[in-house]
Short mmCIF file of C-alpha atoms and ligand atoms in Angstrom, two decimals:
data_model
loop_
_atom_site.label_atom_id
_atom_site.label_comp_id
_atom_site.label_asym_id
_atom_site.label_seq_id
_atom_site.Cartn_x
_atom_site.Cartn_y
_atom_site.Cartn_z
CA UNK A 1 -74.29 23.25 8.57
CA UNK A 2 -71.15 21.48 7.42
CA UNK A 3 -70.28 17.76 7.28
CA UNK A 4 -67.49 15.79 7.04
CA UNK A 5 -65.86 14.31 3.29
CA UNK A 6 -66.14 11.46 6.19
CA UNK A 7 -69.57 11.73 7.74
CA UNK A 8 -70.78 12.42 4.42
CA UNK A 9 -69.41 8.55 3.09
CA UNK A 10 -71.49 6.87 6.04
CA UNK A 11 -74.66 8.47 4.76
CA UNK A 12 -74.35 7.22 2.08
CA UNK A 13 -72.92 4.70 2.19
CA UNK A 14 -76.42 3.39 3.94
CA UNK A 15 -78.05 5.17 0.95
CA UNK A 16 -76.82 3.28 -1.67
CA UNK A 17 -78.50 0.60 -2.07
CA UNK A 18 -82.01 2.45 -1.68
CA UNK A 19 -81.01 5.56 -3.46
CA UNK A 20 -81.98 4.31 -7.02
CA UNK A 21 -85.14 2.88 -5.69
CA UNK A 22 -86.00 6.87 -3.86
CA UNK A 23 -84.85 8.29 -7.30
CA UNK A 24 -87.08 6.93 -9.74
CA UNK A 25 -89.81 8.67 -8.83
CA UNK A 26 -88.11 11.93 -9.37
CA UNK A 27 -86.30 11.11 -11.77
CA UNK A 28 -89.31 9.82 -14.11
CA UNK A 29 -91.28 13.33 -12.86
CA UNK A 30 -89.29 15.80 -13.92
CA UNK A 31 -84.93 14.25 -13.85
CA UNK A 32 -84.40 11.80 -16.23
CA UNK A 33 -85.95 15.51 -18.92
CA UNK A 34 -83.89 17.78 -17.44
CA UNK A 35 -80.48 14.76 -17.05
CA UNK A 36 -81.32 14.17 -20.82
CA UNK A 37 -81.00 18.11 -21.65
CA UNK A 38 -77.69 18.83 -19.60
CA UNK A 39 -76.21 15.91 -21.07
CA UNK A 40 -76.40 16.86 -24.03
CA UNK A 41 -74.05 19.28 -24.31
CA UNK A 42 -71.50 16.82 -22.71
CA UNK A 43 -68.92 15.51 -25.80
CA UNK A 44 -65.42 13.58 -25.86
CA UNK A 45 -63.37 13.32 -22.46
CA UNK A 46 -65.85 13.84 -19.67
CA UNK A 47 -66.10 13.75 -15.75
CA UNK A 48 -68.45 13.14 -13.68
CA UNK A 49 -67.91 14.04 -10.24
CA UNK A 50 -69.68 12.65 -7.69
CA UNK A 51 -71.51 11.05 -10.28
CA UNK A 52 -73.77 8.76 -6.86
CA UNK A 53 -75.26 5.31 -9.23
CA UNK A 54 -74.46 6.78 -12.57
CA UNK A 55 -78.57 7.13 -13.74
CA UNK A 56 -76.77 9.92 -15.76
CA UNK A 57 -75.43 7.24 -17.57
CA UNK A 58 -77.84 6.17 -19.87
CA UNK A 59 -77.44 9.75 -21.63
CA UNK A 60 -74.22 10.51 -22.67
CA UNK A 61 -73.59 9.68 -26.43
CA UNK A 62 -70.23 9.32 -27.68
CA UNK A 63 -68.51 9.90 -24.60
CA UNK A 64 -65.49 8.23 -22.74
CA UNK A 65 -66.23 8.56 -19.33
CA UNK A 66 -64.24 9.00 -15.46
CA UNK A 67 -66.97 9.04 -12.78
CA UNK A 68 -65.60 10.14 -9.27
CA UNK A 69 -67.44 9.62 -5.98
CA UNK A 70 -66.35 9.42 -2.26
CA UNK A 71 -68.97 6.46 -1.34
CA UNK A 72 -67.08 3.16 -3.02
CA UNK A 73 -71.04 2.29 -2.61
CA UNK A 74 -72.16 4.40 -4.26
CA UNK A 75 -69.92 3.79 -7.34
CA UNK A 76 -69.89 0.11 -7.17
CA UNK A 77 -73.36 -0.22 -8.53
CA UNK A 78 -72.50 3.25 -11.50
CA UNK A 79 -69.82 0.38 -12.14
CA UNK A 80 -72.55 -2.38 -13.34
CA UNK A 81 -74.85 0.07 -14.43
CA UNK A 82 -71.95 0.95 -16.59
CA UNK A 83 -70.88 -2.37 -17.97
CA UNK A 84 -74.46 -3.50 -18.64
CA UNK A 85 -75.03 -0.68 -20.67
CA UNK A 86 -71.64 -0.72 -22.60
CA UNK A 87 -70.13 2.66 -21.69
CA UNK A 88 -66.76 3.65 -22.28
CA UNK A 89 -65.87 4.37 -18.24
CA UNK A 90 -63.39 4.97 -15.35
CA UNK A 91 -63.85 5.06 -12.24
CA UNK A 92 -62.16 6.83 -8.92
CA UNK A 93 -62.56 7.23 -5.35
CA UNK A 94 -62.33 10.92 -4.89
CA UNK A 95 -63.03 14.13 -3.70
CA UNK A 96 -64.57 16.47 -5.94
CA UNK A 97 -62.77 19.74 -3.74
CA UNK A 98 -59.18 17.68 -4.75
CA UNK A 99 -58.99 16.54 -7.56
CA UNK A 100 -56.53 14.46 -8.83
CA UNK A 101 -56.27 15.32 -12.74
CA UNK A 102 -53.74 17.24 -13.94
CA UNK A 103 -55.29 20.84 -15.94
CA UNK A 104 -57.23 20.92 -18.44
CA UNK A 105 -57.97 16.97 -18.68
CA UNK A 106 -61.72 17.34 -19.72
CA UNK A 107 -64.05 18.71 -22.45
CA UNK A 108 -66.90 18.42 -19.91
CA UNK A 109 -67.15 18.64 -16.08
CA UNK A 110 -70.42 16.88 -14.72
CA UNK A 111 -72.33 17.55 -11.26
CA UNK A 112 -75.57 16.36 -10.70
CA UNK A 113 -77.64 17.20 -7.19
CA UNK A 114 -74.31 17.30 -5.57
CA UNK A 115 -73.48 20.57 -5.35
CA UNK A 116 -75.81 20.91 -2.70
CA UNK A 117 -74.01 17.57 -1.07
CA UNK A 118 -70.07 19.66 -1.19
CA UNK A 119 -68.79 20.85 2.09
CA UNK A 120 -67.14 23.40 0.64
CA UNK A 121 -68.94 23.72 -3.00
CA UNK A 122 -66.80 27.53 -4.00
CA UNK A 123 -64.07 25.08 -3.58
CA UNK A 124 -65.15 21.63 -5.70
CA UNK A 125 -66.06 24.13 -8.75
CA UNK A 126 -62.82 25.60 -8.58
CA UNK A 127 -61.58 22.09 -8.72
CA UNK A 128 -63.63 20.99 -11.77
CA UNK A 129 -62.48 24.46 -13.65
CA UNK A 130 -59.21 23.26 -13.15
CA UNK A 131 -59.32 19.78 -14.48
CA UNK A 132 -61.77 20.93 -17.62
CA UNK A 133 -60.45 22.62 -20.58
CA UNK A 134 -60.24 26.12 -21.45
CA UNK A 135 -63.18 25.78 -24.02
CA UNK A 136 -64.88 22.95 -22.10
CA UNK A 137 -67.92 22.87 -20.50
CA UNK A 138 -69.45 22.67 -16.67
CA UNK A 139 -72.74 21.21 -16.73
CA UNK A 140 -74.92 21.56 -13.77
CA UNK A 141 -78.09 19.87 -12.86
CA UNK A 142 -79.56 20.72 -8.91
CA UNK A 143 -82.31 21.89 -6.83
CA UNK A 144 -82.27 25.14 -5.04
CA UNK A 145 -83.80 27.38 -3.57
CA UNK A 146 -87.53 28.27 -4.80
CA UNK A 147 -88.87 31.42 -6.82
CA UNK A 148 -92.25 30.73 -5.26
CA UNK A 149 -92.14 32.66 -1.47
CA UNK A 150 -94.40 30.07 0.14
CA UNK A 151 -92.38 26.98 -1.19
CA UNK A 152 -89.03 28.96 0.09
CA UNK A 153 -90.50 29.21 3.55
CA UNK A 154 -91.31 25.56 3.66
CA UNK A 155 -87.46 25.07 1.86
CA UNK A 156 -86.40 26.61 4.53
CA UNK A 157 -88.08 24.56 7.81
CA UNK A 158 -87.14 21.77 5.83
CA UNK A 159 -83.32 22.27 5.35
CA UNK A 160 -81.73 21.24 8.45
CA UNK A 161 -82.96 18.06 9.11
CA UNK A 162 -83.15 17.17 5.49
CA UNK A 163 -79.42 17.81 6.08
CA UNK A 164 -79.19 15.89 9.30
CA UNK A 165 -80.79 13.01 7.59
CA UNK A 166 -78.52 12.79 3.62
CA UNK A 167 -76.13 15.54 4.53
CA UNK A 168 -78.27 17.64 1.78
CA UNK A 169 -78.62 21.18 1.92
CA UNK A 170 -82.24 22.57 0.05
CA UNK A 171 -81.89 26.03 0.24
CA UNK A 172 -78.36 26.12 -1.49
CA UNK A 173 -78.63 28.87 -4.80
CA UNK A 174 -76.62 27.15 -7.64
CA UNK A 175 -76.94 29.98 -9.98
CA UNK A 176 -75.34 32.52 -7.83
CA UNK A 177 -72.78 29.46 -5.94
CA UNK A 178 -71.99 29.12 -9.99
CA UNK A 179 -71.69 33.00 -10.58
CA UNK A 180 -69.80 33.77 -7.71
CA UNK A 181 -67.27 31.12 -8.01
CA UNK A 182 -66.92 33.10 -11.37
CA UNK A 183 -68.34 30.51 -14.21
CA UNK A 184 -68.77 32.03 -17.50
CA UNK A 185 -72.63 31.09 -17.42
CA UNK A 186 -73.68 30.45 -21.02
CA UNK A 187 -77.36 29.14 -20.35
CA UNK A 188 -78.93 28.80 -17.05
CA UNK A 189 -83.12 28.19 -17.17
CA UNK A 190 -84.96 27.10 -13.02
CA UNK A 191 -87.94 24.78 -13.62
CA UNK A 192 -91.25 23.63 -11.24
CA UNK A 193 -90.88 26.86 -9.10
CA UNK A 194 -87.48 27.62 -9.80
CA UNK A 195 -86.56 24.83 -8.10
CA UNK A 196 -84.43 22.51 -10.40
CA UNK A 197 -81.56 24.75 -12.10
CA UNK A 198 -79.89 23.53 -15.13
CA UNK A 199 -76.45 25.87 -15.83
CA UNK A 200 -74.04 25.04 -19.12
CA UNK A 201 -70.97 27.21 -17.99
CA UNK A 202 -67.65 28.45 -19.51
CA UNK A 203 -64.25 27.25 -16.50
CA UNK A 204 -62.86 30.05 -15.12
CA UNK A 205 -59.52 29.88 -16.02
C1 LIG B 301 -77.84 13.17 -4.04
S1 LIG B 301 -76.23 11.85 -4.90
C2 LIG B 301 -75.91 12.31 -5.71
C3 LIG B 301 -75.89 11.96 -6.98
C4 LIG B 301 -75.32 11.59 -8.72
N1 LIG B 301 -74.88 12.54 -8.96
C5 LIG B 301 -77.13 11.57 -9.20
O1 LIG B 301 -77.63 13.36 -9.96
O2 LIG B 301 -78.19 10.93 -9.13
C6 LIG B 301 -74.76 13.15 -3.95
C7 LIG B 301 -73.19 12.03 -4.30
O3 LIG B 301 -72.47 12.88 -4.13
C8 LIG B 301 -70.93 11.98 -3.32
N2 LIG B 301 -70.30 12.98 -3.08
C9 LIG B 301 -70.60 14.09 -1.66
N3 LIG B 301 -69.22 15.18 -1.36
C10 LIG B 301 -68.56 14.32 -2.50
C11 LIG B 301 -67.38 14.71 -2.23
N4 LIG B 301 -66.61 15.75 -2.23
N5 LIG B 301 -66.59 14.93 -3.72
C12 LIG B 301 -67.39 13.23 -4.11
N6 LIG B 301 -68.47 12.99 -4.27
C13 LIG B 301 -68.77 13.25 -3.26
C14 LIG B 301 -71.74 11.19 -2.18
O4 LIG B 301 -70.77 10.00 -1.66
C15 LIG B 301 -73.33 10.91 -3.66
O5 LIG B 301 -72.95 9.80 -4.09
#
């Protein structure tokens, strides 16, 4: 299952006006806690890749945020949100798999709910590692394959349709991807039948 960047962009262009409304319930029930927990480890110069509509912005404290995404319509919403809350942020339309930043430019690099969308998550993590300084942090929150056999089989059944709809893979293993990409995992935790993964890691250098 693979989409090109322009196919992903087309999907998120349509999705952008509804994204915050559709995310409000999962965010209220579980995600806001996970976002807050993950982002308390973000300090200094922070790169957020695939930042979408900026749902993480309210959790950054004393950070200078650079937010990138390939979908301008998503990032436009994020830009308005940052102004509203007075976040020190700048924005770039950019592919995570080919970042236009110098090596070691950031103290932390964040990706939430995006590994599932990147056509090549290994390439994305390699780039995220490259632009993160040696003792910096790669902070990941994603959904993935559940630890419950029953939910796992549902996820596998629903995966093709879900992917066709929004280009998101329901059955990835974020922890396996992070390990295979060579990140130095410091902490990782799964929640809600093992469906949500929070990972704090050191970049591969
Ligand atoms: C499910 S949304 C997640 C948005 C946000 N991170 C959040 O937690 O709500 C996925 C986002 O990834 C973006 N995206 C997909 N592939 C990308 C890539 N290669 N580089 C940058 N952004 C990408 C999409 O445009 C979309 O905004």
